[in-house]
Amino acid sequence: MYKYDDYDQQLVDERVEQFREQVNRRLSGELSEEEFRPLRLMNGVYLQLHAYMLRVAIPYGTISTAQMRQFAYIARTYDKGYGHFTTRQNIQFNWPKLVDIPDILKDLSKVQMHAIQTSGNCIRNTTADQYAGASFDELEDPRPWCEIIRQWSTMHPEFTYLPRKFKMAVTGSPSDRAAVAIHDIGLRIRRDDQGDLGFEVMVGGGLGRTPMIGKTICEFLPKEDLLSYLEAILRVYNQFGRRDNKYKARIKILVHEIGAETFADLVEKEWVHIRDSALQLPQSEIDAIQAHFTPPPFEVLPSLSSVFADKVATDQAFAYWVKNNVREHKQQGYAIANISLKPVGGIPGDISHTQMDALADLADQYSFGEIRSTHEQNLVLAHVKRDDLYALWQKLDAYDLATPNSGLITDLIACPGLDYCALANSRSIPLAQRISNRFGELDRQHDIGKIQIKISGCINACTHHHVGHIGILGVDKKGQEFYQITLGGRADEHAKIGKIVGAGFSTDEVVDAVETLIDTYLNLRENKEETFLDAFNRVGEQPFKEALYDAR
Amino acid sequence: MTLVKNNLVIEDKWTFVGDEEDLPKTNAIVTLKRWQEDREALLARFDNLGIVLRSDENPQVIAEDVSFFQVIALDFPVYTDGRAYSYARLLRERFGYKGELRAIGNVLRDQIFLMHRCGFDAFEINQGGNKALKIWLDAQKEVTTFYQPTGDGRNTVLSLRERRRLAKSAS
Ligand code: SF4
């Protein structure tokens, strides 16, 4: 994985001291909370309902074991012993004291981490496929490109006060696990007719009040032009994005209002001027960054592991975990292990400091010292020998990290909601817990099969509920929490915005409503292989609508 | 209000003139509207002319005219309105503007440095002289590492890395 050189380190160190000085000015009263606000936001410090929250960037979701141990230390020392993984592959600490935050940032800088640009109207952390470098269908590892973007976007002098926040995602595989189509810019690595690798560039995806799927404005961008093209997009957006209304300020509105073709024209016109500038990436730099992401020293292994096969045959619990959480790896004899942070009835994405330390040890032992975070609020050990899976699973289980529900109904995504978030209309976490408990029984989960439920506590849509197979949005109706349901969304390479199915449900009704949807699906599916989403696409919303509302 | 330029507090010789106001004898900074309406008269009358652009006035419209101005002032109505960062770079790096590029409006300590990187060289700071100068000087010191090439001439991390690679392959 990427290691800072002295320049990278220096910038982060300088930034820590800069923020320490800003915090001192706040604590001494020289800065009002109002004046301090933009400064803390540039360093990922939010003021939540009960306390400050610190959001730490995990660039493209790759974490070293030293970094994971540092998270554990921070959770233990400055927080209540927990961290919380977010839907943008970052980690949040919900209870730090303001006076401690400069020290926390200092601790993070020692393991090459920071909180720069994890909030504010700037370019945020670039996310990537969590199976990068491990997936068999990958054309190229997207992470070196994310790192190149990270450096270019870090304290970009021109793009720090954009109309609104700006998010990018990169995938190197045709099957899109990074949800690139719902980002302000989505990059998909692809080949042109000559067989050269480059990027398909999508802009204007995003959710919130006006959900939209990104539009392709460049079918094939040569790699060396990546930064000049991004700079051209951002420059057009910075000048012409709307600033009169916060809800119309994302790039998707600009692209929508002037049309993708006009937008592409503007970008092209700007790009012509800067394409051959110092932004052009020299091959030497691409090589140098890519060298940080060379594959780990895989062993040459047989395709079949008898240890593994034997345990799958004899230990049912292990077999379930394998079936649900283990994925195929490009390297023969290896596998990808998904670590669920969704124990039945638990808080999605939460992890304790003991679990973090344990995972770091396991990653050192079994996965080349590297851990991934996912936008589904789970973790991944990307390179595990099949021979080792059983031992790994046993140890994970000892720390309550072996929940075998990856991709199943209890692997649901929920935002902090009204328990923490100052913007929330409704609670998300307790609802997630109730749904999880309702469907917790594993046989039932297996019967229901693959399905994704996403719960957002307000229209900011942090969990991307519009693209959940079942999306749940908390709304406020005369001071009461209500939940609106959307159906049929998806975030993959066939990304689609779900449709609102009808009137919302009260806190008391909503879990039953979800169950009604599930029962309806089970009754009408053609066979066990037909997933909820497939069935929905075949029959449409009508049967679901009837089931939900006709009885009312 | 203090004008800081080239590490100094300087006296402001310029007068901002509203659309309806009488013109001074010299050193007038006029609005875009006035420039567009009275261009010939202004050029005939002034040796020293400046223009101020609101944040919704794109300098593209004066791209051909920049050589007529000694001062271009760009307004930040609120610090969160970041359009003028792009405008500044366009003026400097594309339209070849060489005169004073002045930041006015909500010009604050924690943005000044970004402005400088984009090509601003003069700053109207809403503080007394000493305080204003200190704000400028402190803001310069905080960061010394730059990833992005802009027109400001600072070495980027990439150029430093390239230099190192060259030195390494030469030795
Ligand atoms: S969706 Fe709304 S309530 Fe949930 S975390 Fe985002 S802003 Fe807060």
Coordinates of C-alpha atoms and ligand atoms in Angstrom, one line a residue, chain A residues 48 55 92 165 414-418 420-426 428 455-465 473, ligand 1:
Chain A
Q48 CA -23.0 16.9 16.5
R55 CA -14.0 11.9 10.8
Q92 CA -15.7 8.4 12.7
K165 CA -19.0 19.0 -1.4
A414 CA -27.7 2.7 8.3
C415 CA -26.5 6.2 9.0
P416 CA -26.0 7.6 12.5
G417 CA -29.4 9.4 12.3
L418 CA -31.0 11.1 15.2
Y420 CA -25.9 11.5 16.7
C421 CA -26.5 13.6 13.6
A422 CA -27.6 17.2 13.9
L423 CA -29.4 17.1 10.5
A424 CA -31.4 14.0 11.1
N425 CA -35.2 13.7 11.0
S426 CA -35.4 10.3 12.5
S428 CA -31.7 5.1 11.8
I455 CA -31.6 3.5 5.9
S456 CA -31.0 7.3 5.8
G457 CA -32.1 9.5 8.6
C458 CA -32.7 12.5 6.3
I459 CA -32.7 13.4 2.6
N460 CA -29.0 13.9 2.6
A461 CA -29.0 10.2 1.9
C462 CA -25.7 9.4 3.5
T463 CA -26.4 5.7 3.1
H464 CA -27.5 6.0 -0.6
H465 CA -31.0 4.7 0.3
L473 CA -35.8 7.4 4.4
Ligands
SF4_1 S1 -28.5 10.8 6.1 FE1 -29.0 12.6 7.2 S2 -29.4 11.9 9.3 FE2 -28.2 10.3 8.3 S3 -26.1 10.8 8.7 FE3 -26.6 11.8 6.7 S4 -27.1 13.8 7.3 FE4 -27.2 12.7 9.2

